[in-house]
Amino acid sequence: MHTKSLTELAADLASGAVSSTELTQAYLDRIAALDSQYNSFITTTPEIALAQAKAADEARAAGQAGTYTGLPIAHKDLFCTEGVRTSCGSKMLDNFESPYDATVVAKFKAAGAVMLGKTNMDEFAMGSSNESSFYGASRNPWDTNRVPGGSSGGSAAAVAARLTPAATGSDTGGSIRQPAALCGITGIKPTYGRVSRYGMVAYASSLDQGGPMAQSAEDCALMLNVMAGFDKMDSTSSQRDVEDYSAKLNDSISGLRIGVPKEYMSDDLDPLIAERVQAGIKELEKLGATVKEISLPRTRMSIPAYYIIAPAEASSNLSRFDGVRYGHRCENPKDLMDLYTRTRKEGFGAEVKRRIMVGTYALCAGYYDAYYNKAQQIRRLIQQDFLAAFNEVDLILGPTTPHPAFKIGEKNNDPVSMYMEDIFTLSLNLAGLPGMSVPCGTVEGLPVGMQLIGNYFDEARLLNVAHQFQQVTDWHKQTPAGI
Amino acid sequence: MSLDQSDVERIAYLARLAIDEQDIPQYTENLSSILQLVDEMQAIDTTGVEPLAHPLDGEQRLRVDEVSEMNQREQLQSVAPATEEGLFLVPKVIE
């Protein structure tokens, strides 16, 4: 049962082949038995899950079931969950039981979903490896000596190990797509503003976006149908109408114009990943797509621009963690300054402190123009590159990451080399565009992903193309040995 | 741009982060290498380019100025480290 997709499980629930209670118990048992190998959950919520499963079965018996009723989900631990610890992977929030639900969480509750627990992540979503989690790194189910990617690494590992059929993630610079690629699952970062940020602990507010992580594009569509939509509680939420993301999955992609940026198929890319992505492109050509080379000349500049904008916004957002209103507070502060500085020293880990300090520096009087303003100008140029490309093509395609999953400990002493891993994902967040990662092969037994990039609000097209690809390939169905 | 010890101490003060003396060299090195990376931006000519703050150039939505939320003080303060009579407690600020 655990290898079934969300869509298959939805059908089983609808036909009565299985009850939500049976399904939920099976996943809870798997998590209890296996997660010590992966450390993909920070908190499990068996009592809530079984109560929600019972309610879902009752709703179904009463003829009130929707598509998502009774289906399990795990939430990345930065989505606030009422009465349940929401740690954000940080000691700072280790004692924080949110007094309210994030909009995404509330929407899944309203749709009848069953919450299995909260997944591991890089502290405050700052990282590409999950190693900055206060709760220890989550491990990649394909090779537990390797990272699952980050920051939504726990969500990716849990789906890859089939401990949950679906999980939420968030993506500020690649945090859905990169772990999805490294763990061999499918994930989509929607257009900025498509999914509400309310109750999603903020990292960099102009880049943050929540999204689905699951086995397939079809499953992600099912989730996005629940997650997407306007929310008055999020000041940057889009008021545009939401499509039915499942409706166009089976459309033909004949005539689709795909652009492959030459800057993505470059020396930065592992040649074996390049081969797998090329093979993926061939499959799409067989389905009738046309492919041409395009250029996104400012790709390299997304790294410095991101590593100013994100830390600058983080330094501002994380100023709220001061030991006064919630979260960690140091013992016996001697005065207010001591309360602030010691609480923050004790509560934050090394990478979070580094980013707060970089951001603080970039926003200092005298440096603002040279750093923050300059980065925002480059951000405009990066957006212009994409918009020019979308005049010629319908969709952009390339690798998600330059390398497969690296070893735990391999890069964590050198922040800059870790940052370089984000080269293909950062620019979408800067431009606010939707993107997804789809499994397209393995390199030495490790999964790799290809990235599909769409124009604004073109999620349905991305999901359609990915679904058509997954009809003729089975990379998304492959699991680590023994799963 | 590379930083020295006094820069790191000043940034830490502004960020309200206490740091141990022994960690300063590591911070200095890490922050300098990050700043070196971001200095690559200076190679790009951005004369006359309008900064992009919101990916969709969205504008701040306004709402009608009327009461829309109920008082949830008790619920929201239930997670506070120290409160008294609905107030957050901090160390004495004024002697």
Coordinates of C-alpha atoms in Angstrom, one line a residue:
Chain A
M1 CA 0.0 0.0 0.0
H2 CA 2.8 2.5 0.9
T3 CA 4.2 2.5 -2.6
K4 CA 0.9 3.7 -4.1
S5 CA 0.6 7.3 -5.3
L6 CA -1.7 9.9 -3.8
T7 CA -4.0 9.6 -6.8
E8 CA -4.1 5.8 -6.4
L9 CA -4.8 6.1 -2.7
A10 CA -7.6 8.6 -3.4
A11 CA -9.2 6.0 -5.7
D12 CA -8.8 3.3 -3.1
L13 CA -10.5 5.5 -0.5
A14 CA -13.3 6.4 -2.9
S15 CA -14.0 2.7 -3.8
G16 CA -13.9 1.6 -0.2
A17 CA -10.9 -0.7 -0.9
V18 CA -9.3 0.9 2.2
S19 CA -10.4 3.2 5.0
S20 CA -8.5 6.3 6.0
T21 CA -8.0 4.8 9.4
E22 CA -6.3 1.7 7.9
L23 CA -4.2 3.9 5.6
T24 CA -3.2 6.3 8.4
Q25 CA -2.3 3.5 10.7
A26 CA -0.1 1.9 8.0
Y27 CA 1.8 5.1 7.5
L28 CA 2.2 5.8 11.2
D29 CA 3.5 2.3 11.6
R30 CA 6.0 2.8 8.8
I31 CA 7.2 6.1 10.3
A32 CA 7.6 4.5 13.7
A33 CA 9.5 1.5 12.3
L34 CA 11.8 3.3 9.8
D35 CA 12.2 7.0 10.4
S36 CA 15.2 6.5 12.7
Q37 CA 17.1 5.8 9.5
Y38 CA 16.1 9.0 7.8
N39 CA 15.3 11.5 10.6
S40 CA 12.7 13.0 8.2
F41 CA 10.2 13.9 10.9
I42 CA 10.8 16.4 13.7
T43 CA 7.3 15.7 15.2
T44 CA 4.8 12.9 14.5
T45 CA 1.2 13.5 15.4
P46 CA -0.4 10.0 15.6
E47 CA -3.3 11.0 17.8
I48 CA -4.3 13.9 15.6
A49 CA -3.9 11.7 12.5
L50 CA -6.1 9.0 13.8
A51 CA -8.8 11.4 14.9
Q52 CA -8.7 13.1 11.5
A53 CA -8.8 9.7 9.8
K54 CA -11.9 8.7 11.8
A55 CA -13.6 12.0 10.9
A56 CA -12.7 11.4 7.3
D57 CA -14.2 7.9 7.3
E58 CA -17.3 9.3 8.9
A59 CA -17.6 12.0 6.3
R60 CA -17.2 9.5 3.6
A61 CA -19.8 7.2 5.1
A62 CA -22.2 10.3 5.2
G63 CA -21.5 10.9 1.5
Q64 CA -19.6 14.1 2.2
A65 CA -16.1 13.2 1.0
G66 CA -14.1 15.4 -1.3
T67 CA -11.1 14.4 -3.4
Y68 CA -8.6 14.9 -0.5
T69 CA -10.8 13.4 2.3
G70 CA -8.8 10.9 4.3
L71 CA -5.5 11.3 2.4
P72 CA -2.4 11.6 4.6
I73 CA 0.0 14.6 4.4
A74 CA 3.1 15.7 6.3
H75 CA 3.8 19.4 6.7
K76 CA 7.2 21.0 6.6
D77 CA 7.9 22.3 10.1
L78 CA 7.7 25.9 9.1
F79 CA 3.9 25.8 8.5
C80 CA 2.2 26.8 11.8
T81 CA 0.0 24.0 13.2
E82 CA -2.3 25.0 16.0
G83 CA -1.3 23.2 19.3
V84 CA 1.5 21.3 17.6
R85 CA 5.2 22.3 17.8
T86 CA 6.3 24.4 14.8
S87 CA 10.1 24.5 15.3
C88 CA 11.3 25.6 11.9
G89 CA 14.3 23.3 12.5
S90 CA 15.5 25.8 15.2
K91 CA 16.2 25.7 18.9
M92 CA 14.7 29.1 18.9
L93 CA 11.2 27.6 18.3
D94 CA 11.8 24.2 19.9
N95 CA 9.2 25.1 22.6
F96 CA 6.8 26.9 20.2
E97 CA 3.3 25.4 19.8
S98 CA 1.6 27.7 17.4
P99 CA -1.6 29.2 18.6
Y100 CA -3.0 29.2 15.1
D101 CA -2.9 27.3 11.7
A102 CA -1.1 28.5 8.6
T103 CA -3.6 29.0 5.7
V104 CA -2.1 26.0 3.9
V105 CA -2.6 23.8 7.0
A106 CA -6.1 25.1 7.4
K107 CA -6.9 24.4 3.8
F108 CA -5.7 20.8 4.0
K109 CA -7.7 20.4 7.3
A110 CA -10.8 21.8 5.6
A111 CA -10.3 19.4 2.6
G112 CA -10.3 16.4 5.1
A113 CA -6.6 15.6 5.0
V114 CA -4.9 13.6 7.7
M115 CA -1.7 15.2 9.2
L116 CA 1.0 12.6 10.0
G117 CA 3.5 15.0 11.4
K118 CA 6.0 17.8 10.8
T119 CA 9.0 17.3 8.6
N120 CA 12.7 18.1 9.2
M121 CA 14.2 21.1 7.5
D122 CA 17.2 23.4 7.4
E123 CA 17.0 25.9 10.3
F124 CA 14.6 28.7 9.2
A125 CA 14.8 27.1 5.7
M126 CA 18.4 28.4 5.3
G127 CA 20.3 25.7 3.6
S128 CA 20.6 23.3 0.7
S129 CA 21.4 20.1 2.7
N130 CA 19.3 19.9 5.8
E131 CA 22.4 19.9 7.9
S132 CA 21.6 23.1 9.6
S133 CA 18.6 21.6 11.4
F134 CA 18.7 21.8 15.2
Y135 CA 17.3 18.2 15.2
G136 CA 20.2 16.8 13.1
A137 CA 20.3 16.3 9.4
S138 CA 17.7 14.3 7.6
R139 CA 19.2 11.6 5.4
N140 CA 18.7 10.7 1.8
P141 CA 16.8 7.4 1.5
W142 CA 18.8 6.5 -1.6
D143 CA 22.1 6.6 0.4
T144 CA 21.8 7.5 4.1
N145 CA 25.4 8.9 4.1
R146 CA 24.2 11.6 1.8
V147 CA 22.1 14.7 2.2
P148 CA 18.4 14.8 1.0
G149 CA 18.9 18.4 -0.1
G150 CA 17.3 21.4 1.5
S151 CA 15.7 23.1 2.9
S152 CA 12.6 20.9 2.5
G153 CA 14.8 17.8 2.9
G154 CA 12.7 16.1 5.5
S155 CA 9.6 16.4 3.3
A156 CA 11.6 15.0 0.3
A157 CA 13.1 12.1 2.3
A158 CA 9.7 11.2 3.8
V159 CA 8.1 11.0 0.4
A160 CA 11.1 9.1 -1.2
A161 CA 11.0 6.6 1.7
R162 CA 7.2 6.3 1.2
L163 CA 6.6 7.3 4.8
T164 CA 3.9 9.7 3.5
P165 CA 2.4 9.9 0.0
A166 CA 2.7 13.7 0.0
A167 CA 4.3 16.6 1.9
T168 CA 4.2 20.3 1.8
G169 CA 7.4 22.3 1.2
S170 CA 8.5 25.8 0.8
D171 CA 10.9 27.3 -1.8
T172 CA 12.9 30.5 -1.3
G173 CA 15.8 29.7 -3.6
G174 CA 15.2 26.1 -4.6
S175 CA 14.1 24.5 -1.3
I176 CA 11.3 22.4 -3.0
R177 CA 13.0 21.6 -6.3
Q178 CA 16.5 20.8 -5.1
P179 CA 15.5 18.2 -2.5
A180 CA 12.9 16.8 -4.8
A181 CA 15.7 16.3 -7.4
L182 CA 18.1 14.8 -4.9
C183 CA 15.5 12.3 -3.5
G184 CA 13.9 11.3 -6.8
I185 CA 10.4 12.8 -6.2
T186 CA 8.3 15.5 -7.9
G187 CA 7.9 19.0 -6.5
I188 CA 6.5 22.3 -7.8
K189 CA 7.2 25.8 -6.6
P190 CA 4.2 27.9 -7.8
T191 CA 4.3 31.5 -9.0
Y192 CA 5.1 33.9 -6.2
G193 CA 1.7 34.8 -4.5
R194 CA -0.2 31.7 -5.7
V195 CA 0.0 29.9 -2.3
S196 CA -0.6 31.9 0.8
R197 CA 2.4 32.7 3.0
Y198 CA 0.2 33.3 6.1
G199 CA 1.5 31.2 9.0
M200 CA 4.5 30.1 7.0
V201 CA 7.5 31.2 9.1
A202 CA 9.1 33.9 7.0
Y203 CA 12.6 33.7 5.7
A204 CA 12.8 36.1 2.7
S205 CA 9.3 37.4 2.2
S206 CA 9.7 38.6 -1.4
L207 CA 10.9 35.1 -2.5
D208 CA 9.1 32.6 -0.2
Q209 CA 6.5 30.3 -1.7
G210 CA 4.9 27.1 -0.5
G211 CA 4.2 24.2 -2.7
P212 CA 3.5 20.4 -3.1
M213 CA 6.0 17.5 -3.0
A214 CA 4.9 14.1 -4.0
Q215 CA 5.6 11.1 -6.2
S216 CA 4.2 12.5 -9.5
A217 CA 2.9 15.6 -11.2
E218 CA -0.6 14.1 -11.0
D219 CA -0.3 14.0 -7.2
C220 CA 1.2 17.5 -7.1
A221 CA -1.8 18.8 -9.1
L222 CA -4.1 17.2 -6.5
M223 CA -2.3 19.0 -3.7
L224 CA -2.1 22.3 -5.5
N225 CA -5.8 22.3 -6.0
V226 CA -6.1 22.3 -2.2
M227 CA -3.2 24.8 -1.5
A228 CA -3.6 27.6 -4.1
G229 CA -5.7 30.6 -3.9
F230 CA -6.2 34.2 -2.7
D231 CA -5.8 34.8 1.0
K232 CA -6.6 38.2 2.5
M233 CA -4.2 37.4 5.4
D234 CA -1.2 37.5 3.0
S235 CA -0.6 41.0 1.7
T236 CA 1.2 39.6 -1.5
S237 CA -1.3 36.9 -2.2
S238 CA -2.5 36.9 -5.9
Q239 CA -6.2 37.6 -6.5
R240 CA -6.1 35.8 -9.8
D241 CA -8.5 32.9 -10.3
V242 CA -7.2 29.4 -9.6
E243 CA -7.4 26.8 -12.3
D244 CA -8.2 23.1 -11.8
Y245 CA -4.7 21.8 -12.0
S246 CA -5.8 18.3 -12.7
A247 CA -8.0 19.3 -15.7
K248 CA -5.2 19.7 -18.4
L249 CA -2.9 16.8 -17.3
N250 CA -3.9 14.7 -20.2
D251 CA -3.6 17.3 -22.9
S252 CA -1.3 16.6 -25.8
I253 CA 2.0 18.6 -25.7
S254 CA 2.4 18.4 -29.4
G255 CA 3.7 21.7 -30.7
L256 CA 5.0 22.8 -27.3
R257 CA 8.0 25.1 -27.7
I258 CA 10.8 24.3 -25.2
G259 CA 13.8 26.5 -24.6
V260 CA 17.0 25.1 -23.1
P261 CA 19.3 27.8 -21.7
K262 CA 22.9 27.3 -22.8
E263 CA 24.0 28.7 -19.5
Y264 CA 22.4 25.7 -17.7
M265 CA 24.0 23.1 -19.9
S266 CA 27.4 24.5 -19.0
D267 CA 30.7 23.5 -17.3
D268 CA 29.1 23.9 -13.9
L269 CA 26.9 20.9 -14.7
D270 CA 27.9 17.3 -14.0
P271 CA 28.2 15.8 -17.5
L272 CA 26.2 12.7 -16.4
I273 CA 23.3 14.9 -15.3
A274 CA 23.5 16.7 -18.6
E275 CA 23.1 13.3 -20.4
R276 CA 20.0 12.4 -18.3
V277 CA 18.5 15.8 -19.0
Q278 CA 19.2 15.4 -22.7
A279 CA 17.5 12.0 -22.6
G280 CA 14.5 13.7 -20.9
I281 CA 14.4 16.3 -23.7
K282 CA 14.4 13.5 -26.3
E283 CA 11.3 12.0 -24.7
L284 CA 9.5 15.3 -24.8
E285 CA 10.5 15.7 -28.5
K286 CA 9.0 12.2 -29.2
L287 CA 5.7 13.6 -27.7
G288 CA 5.8 16.4 -30.2
A289 CA 7.6 19.2 -28.5
T290 CA 10.1 21.3 -30.3
V291 CA 13.3 22.3 -28.7
K292 CA 15.7 25.2 -29.2
E293 CA 18.6 26.7 -27.4
I294 CA 18.0 30.0 -25.6
S295 CA 20.1 32.2 -23.4
L296 CA 19.6 33.5 -19.9
P297 CA 22.8 35.5 -19.8
R298 CA 22.5 36.7 -16.2
T299 CA 22.1 33.2 -14.6
R300 CA 25.4 33.4 -12.8
M301 CA 24.4 36.8 -11.2
S302 CA 21.4 35.2 -9.5
I303 CA 23.8 33.8 -6.9
P304 CA 25.2 37.1 -5.6
A305 CA 21.8 38.9 -6.0
Y306 CA 20.1 36.1 -4.0
Y307 CA 22.7 36.0 -1.3
I308 CA 22.1 39.7 -0.6
I309 CA 18.3 39.9 -1.0
A310 CA 17.5 36.8 1.0
P311 CA 19.8 37.5 4.0
A312 CA 18.7 41.2 4.0
E313 CA 15.1 40.1 4.3
A314 CA 16.0 37.4 6.7
S315 CA 17.8 39.8 9.0
S316 CA 14.7 41.9 9.2
N317 CA 12.2 39.0 9.5
L318 CA 14.2 37.2 12.2
S319 CA 14.5 40.3 14.3
R320 CA 11.2 39.2 15.8
F321 CA 13.0 36.4 17.7
D322 CA 14.0 38.4 20.7
G323 CA 12.9 36.2 23.7
V324 CA 10.0 38.5 24.5
R325 CA 6.8 37.2 23.0
Y326 CA 7.4 33.5 22.1
G327 CA 10.2 31.0 21.5
H328 CA 13.4 30.6 23.3
R329 CA 14.4 33.0 26.1
C330 CA 17.8 32.9 27.8
E331 CA 18.0 32.3 31.6
N332 CA 18.3 35.2 34.0
P333 CA 18.9 38.1 31.6
K334 CA 20.6 41.0 33.4
D335 CA 19.1 43.7 31.2
L336 CA 17.2 44.1 27.9
M337 CA 20.3 44.0 25.7
D338 CA 21.5 40.8 27.4
L339 CA 18.0 39.3 26.9
Y340 CA 18.2 40.0 23.2
T341 CA 21.7 39.1 22.4
R342 CA 22.0 36.0 24.5
T343 CA 18.6 34.7 23.5
R344 CA 19.6 35.0 19.8
K345 CA 23.1 33.6 20.4
E346 CA 21.6 30.5 22.1
G347 CA 18.6 30.1 19.8
F348 CA 20.1 30.5 16.3
G349 CA 22.5 28.1 14.7
A350 CA 25.6 29.0 12.7
E351 CA 24.2 29.4 9.2
V352 CA 21.3 31.5 10.4
K353 CA 23.7 33.8 12.3
R354 CA 25.8 34.1 9.2
R355 CA 22.9 35.1 7.0
I356 CA 21.5 37.5 9.6
M357 CA 25.0 39.2 9.8
V358 CA 25.4 39.4 6.0
G359 CA 21.9 40.9 5.8
T360 CA 22.5 43.3 8.6
Y361 CA 25.7 44.5 6.8
A362 CA 24.0 44.8 3.4
L363 CA 21.3 47.0 4.9
C364 CA 23.7 49.3 6.8
A365 CA 23.6 53.0 6.1
G366 CA 26.3 53.6 3.4
Y367 CA 26.1 50.1 1.9
Y368 CA 22.5 50.0 0.9
D369 CA 23.0 51.2 -2.6
A370 CA 26.1 49.0 -3.2
Y371 CA 24.4 45.9 -2.1
Y372 CA 20.6 45.7 -1.6
N373 CA 19.7 48.2 -4.3
K374 CA 22.2 46.8 -6.7
A375 CA 20.8 43.3 -6.1
Q376 CA 17.3 44.4 -6.7
Q377 CA 18.4 46.0 -10.0
I378 CA 20.0 42.7 -11.1
R379 CA 16.8 41.0 -10.1
R380 CA 15.0 43.2 -12.7
L381 CA 17.6 42.2 -15.3
I382 CA 17.1 38.5 -14.5
Q383 CA 13.4 38.9 -14.9
Q384 CA 13.8 40.6 -18.2
D385 CA 16.0 37.7 -19.5
F386 CA 13.1 35.3 -18.7
L387 CA 10.4 37.5 -20.2
A388 CA 12.5 37.8 -23.4
A389 CA 12.8 34.0 -23.5
F390 CA 9.1 33.5 -23.0
N391 CA 8.5 35.5 -26.2
E392 CA 10.1 32.6 -28.1
V393 CA 9.2 29.5 -26.1
D394 CA 6.4 28.2 -23.9
L395 CA 8.5 26.5 -21.3
I396 CA 12.2 26.5 -20.2
L397 CA 13.9 23.2 -19.4
G398 CA 17.2 22.4 -17.8
P399 CA 18.8 20.5 -14.8
T400 CA 17.5 21.2 -11.3
T401 CA 20.9 20.8 -9.6
P402 CA 24.5 20.8 -10.9
H403 CA 25.3 17.6 -9.0
P404 CA 23.5 14.6 -7.4
A405 CA 23.2 14.4 -3.6
F406 CA 26.5 15.1 -1.8
K407 CA 27.8 13.4 1.3
I408 CA 26.8 14.7 4.7
G409 CA 29.6 16.9 6.0
E410 CA 31.1 17.4 2.6
K411 CA 30.2 21.1 2.1
N412 CA 29.1 22.4 5.5
N413 CA 32.4 24.1 6.4
D414 CA 32.4 26.2 3.2
P415 CA 29.2 28.2 2.9
V416 CA 30.1 29.6 -0.5
S417 CA 30.5 26.1 -2.1
M418 CA 27.1 25.2 -0.7
Y419 CA 25.6 28.3 -2.2
M420 CA 26.9 27.3 -5.7
E421 CA 24.6 24.3 -5.6
D422 CA 21.6 26.6 -6.0
I423 CA 22.7 28.1 -9.4
F424 CA 19.9 26.7 -11.5
T425 CA 17.1 27.3 -9.0
L426 CA 17.7 30.8 -7.5
S427 CA 16.8 32.9 -10.5
L428 CA 13.1 31.7 -10.5
N429 CA 12.6 32.9 -7.0
L430 CA 14.2 36.3 -7.9
A431 CA 11.8 36.5 -10.9
G432 CA 8.8 35.0 -9.0
L433 CA 8.3 32.3 -11.7
P434 CA 6.9 28.8 -11.2
G435 CA 9.2 25.8 -11.6
M436 CA 9.2 22.2 -10.9
S437 CA 11.6 19.3 -10.6
V438 CA 10.8 15.9 -12.2
P439 CA 12.9 12.8 -11.8
C440 CA 14.7 12.0 -15.1
G441 CA 17.2 9.3 -14.3
T442 CA 19.9 8.3 -11.9
V443 CA 23.7 8.9 -11.8
E444 CA 25.6 6.2 -9.9
G445 CA 22.4 5.1 -8.2
L446 CA 21.4 8.6 -7.1
P447 CA 18.4 10.3 -8.6
V448 CA 18.6 13.5 -10.7
G449 CA 15.9 15.9 -11.7
M450 CA 15.1 18.1 -14.6
Q451 CA 13.6 21.5 -14.0
L452 CA 10.7 22.8 -15.9
I453 CA 10.2 26.6 -15.7
G454 CA 7.0 28.2 -16.7
N455 CA 5.7 31.7 -17.3
Y456 CA 3.8 33.5 -14.5
F457 CA 0.8 31.4 -13.4
D458 CA 1.5 28.7 -15.9
E459 CA 1.4 25.9 -13.2
A460 CA -1.2 23.9 -15.1
R461 CA 1.1 23.7 -18.2
L462 CA 4.1 22.6 -16.1
L463 CA 2.0 19.9 -14.5
N464 CA 0.7 18.9 -17.9
V465 CA 4.1 18.5 -19.4
A466 CA 5.5 16.7 -16.4
H467 CA 2.5 14.3 -16.4
Q468 CA 2.9 13.6 -20.1
F469 CA 6.6 12.9 -19.4
Q470 CA 5.7 10.6 -16.5
Q471 CA 3.3 8.6 -18.8
V472 CA 6.2 7.5 -21.0
T473 CA 8.9 7.2 -18.3
D474 CA 9.0 5.5 -14.9
W475 CA 11.8 7.4 -13.1
H476 CA 9.2 8.8 -10.7
K477 CA 8.1 5.3 -9.7
Q478 CA 11.6 4.1 -8.8
T479 CA 12.3 3.9 -5.1
P480 CA 15.5 3.4 -3.0
A481 CA 16.4 -0.3 -2.5
G482 CA 14.3 -2.0 0.1
I483 CA 11.4 0.5 0.1
Chain B
M1 CA 35.4 43.6 0.3
S2 CA 37.0 41.9 3.3
L3 CA 36.0 42.5 6.9
D4 CA 38.1 42.8 10.0
Q5 CA 37.4 41.9 13.6
S6 CA 35.9 45.3 14.5
D7 CA 33.5 45.1 11.5
V8 CA 32.2 41.8 12.7
E9 CA 31.7 43.0 16.2
R10 CA 29.8 46.0 15.0
I11 CA 27.6 43.9 12.7
A12 CA 26.9 41.5 15.6
Y13 CA 25.9 44.4 17.8
L14 CA 23.5 45.8 15.2
A15 CA 22.0 42.3 14.7
R16 CA 21.7 41.9 18.5
L17 CA 23.7 38.7 18.4
A18 CA 26.2 37.9 21.2
I19 CA 29.2 36.1 19.7
D20 CA 32.2 34.5 21.5
E21 CA 35.6 36.0 21.1
Q22 CA 37.0 32.7 19.8
D23 CA 34.4 32.6 17.0
I24 CA 35.2 36.0 15.6
P25 CA 38.0 34.8 13.2
Q26 CA 35.7 32.2 11.7
Y27 CA 32.9 34.8 11.2
T28 CA 35.4 37.2 9.7
E29 CA 36.6 34.6 7.2
N30 CA 33.1 33.3 6.3
L31 CA 31.5 36.8 5.9
S32 CA 34.5 38.0 3.9
S33 CA 34.2 35.1 1.5
I34 CA 30.4 35.7 1.1
L35 CA 31.0 39.4 0.5
Q36 CA 33.6 38.5 -2.1
L37 CA 31.0 36.4 -3.8
V38 CA 28.4 39.1 -3.8
D39 CA 30.9 41.7 -5.0
E40 CA 30.6 39.9 -8.4
M41 CA 27.5 42.0 -8.8
Q42 CA 29.6 45.2 -9.3
A43 CA 30.7 43.9 -12.7
I44 CA 27.1 44.4 -14.1
D45 CA 26.1 47.8 -15.3
T46 CA 22.7 48.6 -13.8
T47 CA 22.6 52.3 -14.7
G48 CA 19.0 53.4 -15.0
V49 CA 17.6 49.9 -14.1
E50 CA 14.5 50.1 -11.8
P51 CA 15.0 47.9 -8.7
L52 CA 12.6 45.0 -8.5
A53 CA 11.1 44.6 -5.0
H54 CA 8.0 42.4 -5.9
P55 CA 8.3 39.9 -8.6
L56 CA 4.9 40.9 -10.1
D57 CA 5.4 44.6 -9.3
G58 CA 2.4 44.1 -7.0
E59 CA 1.0 47.0 -5.1
Q60 CA 0.1 47.0 -1.5
R61 CA -3.6 46.0 -1.1
L62 CA -5.7 48.2 1.1
R63 CA -8.7 47.2 3.2
V64 CA -11.5 49.1 4.7
D65 CA -10.5 50.5 8.1
E66 CA -12.9 48.6 10.3
V67 CA -12.5 46.1 13.1
S68 CA -12.1 42.6 11.6
E69 CA -10.3 40.6 14.3
M70 CA -11.4 39.5 17.7
N71 CA -9.2 40.0 20.7
Q72 CA -7.1 36.8 21.0
R73 CA -4.6 38.1 23.5
E74 CA -4.9 35.2 25.9
Q75 CA -4.5 32.6 23.2
L76 CA -1.5 34.5 21.6
Q77 CA 0.2 35.2 24.9
S78 CA -0.2 31.5 26.0
V79 CA 3.2 30.8 24.3
A80 CA 5.0 33.8 25.8
P81 CA 8.0 33.2 28.2
A82 CA 6.7 35.7 30.8
T83 CA 3.5 37.7 31.1
E84 CA 1.6 39.5 33.8
E85 CA -1.9 41.0 33.5
G86 CA -1.8 40.8 29.7
L87 CA 1.7 42.4 29.4
F88 CA 4.9 40.9 28.2
L89 CA 7.6 41.0 30.9
V90 CA 11.2 42.0 30.2
P91 CA 14.1 43.0 32.4
K92 CA 13.8 46.5 34.0
V93 CA 14.4 49.2 31.3
I94 CA 14.0 52.4 33.4
E95 CA 15.6 52.7 36.8

